[in-house]
Every structure is written in structure tokens, then in C-alpha cells.
mmCIF file of C-alpha atoms and ligand atoms in Angstrom:
data_model
loop_
_atom_site.group_PDB
_atom_site.id
_atom_site.type_symbol
_atom_site.label_atom_id
_atom_site.label_comp_id
_atom_site.label_asym_id
_atom_site.label_seq_id
_atom_site.Cartn_x
_atom_site.Cartn_y
_atom_site.Cartn_z
ATOM 1 C CA MET A 1 0.000 0.000 0.000
ATOM 2 C CA THR A 2 1.311 3.464 -0.833
ATOM 3 C CA HIS A 3 1.867 5.571 2.252
ATOM 4 C CA VAL A 4 -0.448 8.575 2.379
ATOM 5 C CA LEU A 5 0.832 11.633 4.217
ATOM 6 C CA LEU A 6 -1.332 13.705 6.529
ATOM 7 C CA PRO A 7 -1.890 17.004 4.663
ATOM 8 C CA PRO A 8 -0.041 19.807 6.539
ATOM 9 C CA ASP A 9 -3.142 22.028 6.853
ATOM 10 C CA LEU A 10 -5.004 19.209 8.623
ATOM 11 C CA ARG A 11 -2.025 18.415 10.823
ATOM 12 C CA HIS A 12 -1.977 22.056 11.900
ATOM 13 C CA ALA A 13 -5.746 22.064 12.458
ATOM 14 C CA ALA A 14 -5.432 18.976 14.673
ATOM 15 C CA GLU A 15 -2.529 20.427 16.623
ATOM 16 C CA ARG A 16 -4.483 23.660 17.211
ATOM 17 C CA ALA A 17 -7.594 21.869 18.514
ATOM 18 C CA LYS A 18 -8.070 21.323 22.241
ATOM 19 C CA GLY A 19 -7.764 17.710 23.290
ATOM 20 C CA PHE A 20 -5.771 14.730 24.392
ATOM 21 C CA MET A 21 -3.977 13.350 21.344
ATOM 22 C CA PRO A 22 -0.208 13.904 21.005
ATOM 23 C CA PRO A 23 1.028 14.430 17.399
ATOM 24 C CA ASN A 24 2.793 11.051 17.128
ATOM 25 C CA GLU A 25 -0.323 9.162 18.250
ATOM 26 C CA GLY A 26 -2.504 11.321 15.999
ATOM 27 C CA ALA A 27 -0.282 10.421 13.041
ATOM 28 C CA ALA A 28 -0.611 6.724 13.935
ATOM 29 C CA LEU A 29 -4.387 7.115 14.187
ATOM 30 C CA PHE A 30 -4.397 8.722 10.721
ATOM 31 C CA ASP A 31 -2.240 5.899 9.279
ATOM 32 C CA THR A 32 -4.528 3.255 10.795
ATOM 33 C CA ALA A 33 -7.658 4.947 9.477
ATOM 34 C CA CYS A 34 -6.023 5.180 6.026
ATOM 35 C CA ALA A 35 -5.326 1.430 6.140
ATOM 36 C CA TYR A 36 -8.900 0.430 7.110
ATOM 37 C CA GLY A 37 -11.121 3.303 5.913
ATOM 38 C CA ALA A 38 -11.779 1.867 2.456
ATOM 39 C CA LEU A 39 -13.551 -1.122 4.088
ATOM 40 C CA GLY A 40 -16.350 0.948 5.596
ATOM 41 C CA PRO A 41 -17.221 3.610 8.162
ATOM 42 C CA ILE A 42 -15.069 4.635 11.114
ATOM 43 C CA CYS A 43 -16.563 5.177 14.564
ATOM 44 C CA GLU A 44 -14.976 7.147 17.384
ATOM 45 C CA ILE A 45 -16.202 6.994 20.980
ATOM 46 C CA GLY A 46 -15.152 10.201 22.764
ATOM 47 C CA THR A 47 -15.177 13.276 20.502
ATOM 48 C CA TYR A 48 -14.380 15.996 23.065
ATOM 49 C CA CYS A 49 -13.267 19.037 20.999
ATOM 50 C CA GLY A 50 -12.554 17.127 17.789
ATOM 51 C CA LYS A 51 -8.790 16.760 17.937
ATOM 52 C CA SER A 52 -8.630 13.017 17.177
ATOM 53 C CA ALA A 53 -11.638 13.388 14.843
ATOM 54 C CA ILE A 54 -9.512 15.615 12.585
ATOM 55 C CA TYR A 55 -6.895 12.850 12.192
ATOM 56 C CA LEU A 56 -9.657 10.321 11.507
ATOM 57 C CA GLY A 57 -11.557 12.714 9.220
ATOM 58 C CA ALA A 58 -8.416 13.409 7.188
ATOM 59 C CA ALA A 59 -8.096 9.654 6.581
ATOM 60 C CA ALA A 60 -11.815 9.357 5.776
ATOM 61 C CA ARG A 61 -11.355 12.021 3.123
ATOM 62 C CA GLU A 62 -8.392 10.101 1.653
ATOM 63 C CA THR A 63 -10.188 6.744 1.592
ATOM 64 C CA GLY A 64 -13.754 7.784 0.738
ATOM 65 C CA SER A 65 -14.950 6.804 4.207
ATOM 66 C CA VAL A 66 -16.814 8.688 6.905
ATOM 67 C CA VAL A 67 -16.312 9.146 10.643
ATOM 68 C CA PHE A 68 -19.167 8.947 13.142
ATOM 69 C CA THR A 69 -18.017 10.407 16.445
ATOM 70 C CA VAL A 70 -20.075 9.802 19.576
ATOM 71 C CA ASP A 71 -20.074 11.966 22.727
ATOM 72 C CA HIS A 72 -22.666 13.465 25.081
ATOM 73 C CA HIS A 73 -20.258 16.432 25.226
ATOM 74 C CA ARG A 74 -20.762 16.795 28.980
ATOM 75 C CA GLY A 75 -17.290 15.523 29.849
ATOM 76 C CA SER A 76 -15.996 12.344 31.456
ATOM 77 C CA GLU A 77 -15.758 11.912 35.188
ATOM 78 C CA GLU A 78 -12.015 12.608 35.028
ATOM 79 C CA ILE A 79 -12.303 16.020 33.292
ATOM 80 C CA GLN A 80 -15.000 17.578 35.529
ATOM 81 C CA PRO A 81 -14.283 20.693 37.657
ATOM 82 C CA GLY A 82 -11.643 19.936 40.272
ATOM 83 C CA TRP A 83 -9.827 17.303 38.179
ATOM 84 C CA ALA A 84 -6.386 17.860 36.661
ATOM 85 C CA HIS A 85 -7.497 17.903 33.014
ATOM 86 C CA HIS A 86 -10.544 20.126 33.538
ATOM 87 C CA ASP A 87 -10.738 23.099 31.145
ATOM 88 C CA PRO A 88 -12.917 25.837 32.712
ATOM 89 C CA THR A 89 -13.504 27.492 29.316
ATOM 90 C CA LEU A 90 -15.735 24.502 28.451
ATOM 91 C CA MET A 91 -18.268 25.251 31.208
ATOM 92 C CA ASP A 92 -21.725 26.299 29.991
ATOM 93 C CA PRO A 93 -23.096 28.571 32.751
ATOM 94 C CA ARG A 94 -26.685 28.134 31.512
ATOM 95 C CA PHE A 95 -26.714 24.510 32.617
ATOM 96 C CA GLY A 96 -23.733 24.380 34.967
ATOM 97 C CA LYS A 97 -22.335 21.594 32.774
ATOM 98 C CA MET A 98 -19.416 21.184 30.417
ATOM 99 C CA ASP A 99 -20.135 21.523 26.703
ATOM 100 C CA SER A 100 -17.427 20.562 24.225
ATOM 101 C CA LEU A 101 -19.794 20.535 21.224
ATOM 102 C CA PRO A 102 -19.211 24.178 20.108
ATOM 103 C CA PHE A 103 -15.442 23.593 20.198
ATOM 104 C CA PHE A 104 -15.856 20.419 18.140
ATOM 105 C CA ARG A 105 -17.954 22.247 15.567
ATOM 106 C CA ALA A 106 -15.424 25.058 15.197
ATOM 107 C CA ALA A 107 -12.503 22.623 14.939
ATOM 108 C CA ILE A 108 -14.130 20.495 12.218
ATOM 109 C CA ALA A 109 -15.402 23.508 10.270
ATOM 110 C CA SER A 110 -11.997 25.213 10.292
ATOM 111 C CA ALA A 111 -10.364 21.957 9.175
ATOM 112 C CA GLY A 112 -12.845 21.770 6.284
ATOM 113 C CA LEU A 113 -13.977 18.274 7.321
ATOM 114 C CA GLU A 114 -17.720 18.797 7.831
ATOM 115 C CA ASP A 115 -18.522 16.309 5.041
ATOM 116 C CA ASN A 116 -16.262 13.657 6.552
ATOM 117 C CA VAL A 117 -16.939 13.852 10.297
ATOM 118 C CA ILE A 118 -20.462 13.406 11.648
ATOM 119 C CA ALA A 119 -21.226 14.122 15.294
ATOM 120 C CA ILE A 120 -23.606 11.893 17.204
ATOM 121 C CA VAL A 121 -24.559 13.664 20.436
ATOM 122 C CA GLY A 122 -25.632 11.291 23.171
ATOM 123 C CA ARG A 123 -24.588 8.584 25.578
ATOM 124 C CA SER A 124 -22.388 5.983 23.950
ATOM 125 C CA GLU A 125 -24.264 3.015 25.413
ATOM 126 C CA THR A 126 -27.607 4.328 24.115
ATOM 127 C CA VAL A 127 -26.281 4.915 20.596
ATOM 128 C CA ALA A 128 -24.575 1.486 20.625
ATOM 129 C CA ARG A 129 -27.876 -0.202 21.459
ATOM 130 C CA TYR A 130 -29.443 1.076 18.215
ATOM 131 C CA TRP A 131 -26.354 0.868 15.994
ATOM 132 C CA ARG A 132 -26.538 -1.691 13.133
ATOM 133 C CA THR A 133 -23.860 -0.800 10.562
ATOM 134 C CA PRO A 134 -20.650 -2.892 10.446
ATOM 135 C CA LEU A 135 -17.580 -0.768 11.199
ATOM 136 C CA ALA A 136 -14.180 -0.802 9.480
ATOM 137 C CA MET A 137 -12.545 0.875 12.484
ATOM 138 C CA LEU A 138 -13.606 1.515 16.065
ATOM 139 C CA PHE A 139 -11.635 3.982 18.176
ATOM 140 C CA ILE A 140 -12.393 3.771 21.906
ATOM 141 C CA ASP A 141 -11.464 7.000 23.739
ATOM 142 C CA GLY A 142 -14.578 7.859 25.779
ATOM 143 C CA GLY A 143 -14.947 7.627 29.563
ATOM 144 C CA HIS A 144 -11.738 6.142 30.952
ATOM 145 C CA SER A 145 -13.036 4.607 34.201
ATOM 146 C CA GLU A 146 -14.091 0.966 34.522
ATOM 147 C CA ASP A 147 -17.811 1.216 33.780
ATOM 148 C CA PRO A 148 -17.811 3.440 30.640
ATOM 149 C CA VAL A 149 -14.811 1.808 28.949
ATOM 150 C CA THR A 150 -16.292 -1.660 29.604
ATOM 151 C CA LYS A 151 -19.664 -0.575 28.172
ATOM 152 C CA ASP A 152 -17.960 0.958 25.140
ATOM 153 C CA TYR A 153 -16.146 -2.300 24.414
ATOM 154 C CA GLU A 154 -19.184 -4.499 25.025
ATOM 155 C CA GLY A 155 -21.572 -2.217 23.125
ATOM 156 C CA TRP A 156 -19.450 -1.334 20.115
ATOM 157 C CA ALA A 157 -16.851 -4.058 19.438
ATOM 158 C CA PRO A 158 -19.548 -6.511 18.197
ATOM 159 C CA HIS A 159 -20.179 -4.063 15.326
ATOM 160 C CA LEU A 160 -16.611 -4.339 14.029
ATOM 161 C CA MET A 161 -16.408 -6.210 10.716
ATOM 162 C CA PRO A 162 -13.938 -9.095 10.309
ATOM 163 C CA GLY A 163 -10.671 -7.512 9.146
ATOM 164 C CA GLY A 164 -11.604 -4.223 10.859
ATOM 165 C CA ALA A 165 -9.450 -2.355 13.389
ATOM 166 C CA LEU A 166 -10.182 -2.030 17.099
ATOM 167 C CA VAL A 167 -8.127 0.865 18.454
ATOM 168 C CA PHE A 168 -7.731 1.835 22.111
ATOM 169 C CA HIS A 169 -6.305 5.037 23.519
ATOM 170 C CA ASP A 170 -4.696 5.625 26.936
ATOM 171 C CA ILE A 171 -3.293 2.142 27.422
ATOM 172 C CA TYR A 172 -0.843 2.299 30.328
ATOM 173 C CA PRO A 173 0.540 -1.092 31.386
ATOM 174 C CA ASP A 174 2.501 0.671 34.155
ATOM 175 C CA PRO A 175 0.000 1.910 36.799
ATOM 176 C CA SER A 176 2.332 4.788 37.736
ATOM 177 C CA THR A 177 1.833 6.332 34.268
ATOM 178 C CA GLY A 178 -1.969 6.210 33.948
ATOM 179 C CA GLY A 179 -5.369 4.733 34.792
ATOM 180 C CA GLN A 180 -5.755 0.966 34.436
ATOM 181 C CA ALA A 181 -9.353 0.550 33.240
ATOM 182 C CA PRO A 182 -8.666 0.953 29.488
ATOM 183 C CA TYR A 183 -5.672 -1.388 29.845
ATOM 184 C CA ARG A 184 -7.811 -4.060 31.523
ATOM 185 C CA VAL A 185 -10.397 -3.845 28.726
ATOM 186 C CA PHE A 186 -7.620 -3.966 26.113
ATOM 187 C CA GLN A 187 -6.250 -7.125 27.767
ATOM 188 C CA ARG A 188 -9.732 -8.607 27.759
ATOM 189 C CA ALA A 189 -10.005 -7.961 23.996
ATOM 190 C CA VAL A 190 -6.621 -9.622 23.406
ATOM 191 C CA ALA A 191 -7.585 -12.610 25.597
ATOM 192 C CA SER A 192 -10.857 -13.087 23.681
ATOM 193 C CA GLY A 193 -8.859 -14.474 20.733
ATOM 194 C CA ASP A 194 -11.008 -12.408 18.365
ATOM 195 C CA TYR A 195 -8.177 -9.989 17.551
ATOM 196 C CA LYS A 196 -4.557 -9.950 16.533
ATOM 197 C CA GLU A 197 -2.196 -7.206 17.710
ATOM 198 C CA VAL A 198 -1.166 -4.939 14.849
ATOM 199 C CA SER A 199 0.709 -1.915 16.195
ATOM 200 C CA THR A 200 1.517 0.371 19.117
ATOM 201 C CA GLU A 201 2.329 4.089 19.230
ATOM 202 C CA GLY A 202 2.612 5.725 22.637
ATOM 203 C CA SER A 203 -0.592 4.820 24.495
ATOM 204 C CA LEU A 204 -2.381 3.860 21.266
ATOM 205 C CA ARG A 205 -2.970 0.139 20.581
ATOM 206 C CA VAL A 206 -4.256 -1.249 17.281
ATOM 207 C CA LEU A 207 -5.904 -4.687 17.106
ATOM 208 C CA GLU A 208 -7.441 -6.307 14.033
ATOM 209 C CA ARG A 209 -10.516 -8.496 14.165
ATOM 210 C CA VAL A 210 -9.767 -11.935 12.781
ATOM 211 C CA ALA A 211 -12.311 -13.602 10.503
ATOM 212 C CA ALA A 212 -14.585 -16.062 12.328
ATOM 213 C CA ASP A 213 -13.245 -19.023 10.279
ATOM 214 C CA ALA A 214 -9.557 -17.927 10.369
HETATM 215 N N1 LIG B 301 -10.739 11.810 21.516
HETATM 216 C C1 LIG B 301 -10.630 13.097 22.203
HETATM 217 C C2 LIG B 301 -10.654 12.973 23.703
HETATM 218 C C3 LIG B 301 -11.893 12.352 24.276
HETATM 219 S S1 LIG B 301 -12.072 12.717 26.004
HETATM 220 C C4 LIG B 301 -9.378 13.840 21.761
HETATM 221 O O1 LIG B 301 -8.640 13.366 20.911
HETATM 222 O O2 LIG B 301 -9.074 14.912 22.257
HETATM 223 C C5 LIG B 301 -13.392 11.641 26.425
HETATM 224 C C6 LIG B 301 -14.770 12.106 25.970
HETATM 225 O O3 LIG B 301 -15.668 11.026 26.223
HETATM 226 C C7 LIG B 301 -15.351 13.328 26.718
HETATM 227 O O4 LIG B 301 -15.596 14.366 25.800
HETATM 228 C C8 LIG B 301 -16.652 12.802 27.348
HETATM 229 O O5 LIG B 301 -17.734 13.717 27.277
HETATM 230 C C9 LIG B 301 -16.953 11.568 26.545
HETATM 231 N N2 LIG B 301 -17.703 10.541 27.261
HETATM 232 C C10 LIG B 301 -17.387 9.954 28.450
HETATM 233 N N3 LIG B 301 -18.301 9.021 28.779
HETATM 234 C C11 LIG B 301 -19.221 9.000 27.781
HETATM 235 C C12 LIG B 301 -20.427 8.259 27.524
HETATM 236 N N4 LIG B 301 -20.855 7.327 28.374
HETATM 237 N N5 LIG B 301 -21.121 8.514 26.407
HETATM 238 C C13 LIG B 301 -20.696 9.468 25.524
HETATM 239 N N6 LIG B 301 -19.567 10.198 25.690
HETATM 240 C C14 LIG B 301 -18.846 9.973 26.805
HETATM 241 MG MG1 LIG B 302 -7.557 9.559 25.166
#
């Protein structure tokens, strides 16, 4: 496969956006989405302000795919007021809640990716319950504590097509470097035997779903 480069304007748009995706992991996310995007749609759990969605959307544009990105936009437990990664500029005083949706919209519009990245606003587990379309790539980066990351895996991974990519973010095997819930769910996916390990970049882990008869 010829190696597609992330267009510089989109790389800059991604680096400008608020979020939690270092450039090297964003580039790996883009490469993965380029490798799988032609098979079908890409789904992201955990949009926040659209940073990772720009990397995915850039690859969707290259491969003729589309990105659905799911978030209630009210913030995970670990980014609420009082937590280290809380951004007070995201508070909506009308409701006393966080709202990352306007930041997402601005980021995707300024990247020129509105045709490639589609926001689904709601709870991941509710959307998963009604989802029916097989996915070429699933990127799990929503709530990072035990309950949400488990529900994201259980609700969404069954929709991955054979040969599709299951990608986790924030995988920290060493407990001193980060939370363990995503790592435990990642290990569970590996232990299921349904996936083979494809690549690693920073805290990003790429698995590929093996065909049922493989
Ligand atoms: N991918 C983003 C970061 C996502 S942060 C980036 O690259 O910057 C995690 C996001 O998951 C938050 O925006 C939070 O609102 C969302 N989230 C957490 N639990 C959720 C749930 N149960 N349903 C939908 N979204 C959820
Ligand atoms: Mg993350």
C-alpha cells in the first residue's frame, strides 16, 4: 500500500484543537484509518473538541470513508471541575455543565472536514444499542473509568467487521503512568482471541478483528 501523508493544513488544524492526542499518536491514528477506511465507516467513541476526529476525518477524506463520532459532550468523570485535566472554558453557565460541542464544531469547520466527520450527540451506550452498521474501524477513547470503557467495548466491538481495526487510547501497562481501566479492557479484547495485535504508538494500541473461520 502506498503511504499517504497527513496534509499539513489538517495536521496544523489537529494540533491547534483542544484535546488529548499527542502528534505522534494522531499520526498513527491517521495511518490506521487510512489502512482500514476503504472497508467501511469509522466510529470514534469520545469526541471531546474534535482533535482526534480531525486525524480520523483526514483519513476518511483520503479513503472515501466517513467518521461517526459519539459523545454526550458533557465531559468524562475525570475532566470535571476539580480534576487535573478540567478546562474551565468549556463550562456552559446556563446549565452548569461542560459543553465541548461548540469547540468540536469550530474545529471540524476550520479543518474543512464537515462532510467527513459526523457528530452523534448522546450517551455511547444508548447509541450502541441502536447501531446496526458494520464498522471498518472503532476507536475507543470515551470515559476512561471501569464502567464506561467496559460498556464501550461491550456495546461497540460486536459491530466491528472481520478484518476491521479495534483501536484503544490511553493504554498504560505501568500503573504509575496512567489509569488501568482501558488497559484491563484492552487485555480482555486480546484474551478473547477475536483480535490480533497490529501496532503500538505511545498509548495507542491497534488490534485487528480476525475472521470467524480464520
Ligand atoms: N478523543 C478526544 C478525547 C476524548 S475525552 C481527543 O482526541 O481529544 C473523552 C470524551 O468522552 C469526553 O468528551 C466525554 O464527554 C466523553 N464521554 C465519556 N463518557 C461518555 C459516555 N458514556 N457517552 C458518551 N460520551 C462519553
Ligand atoms: Mg484519550
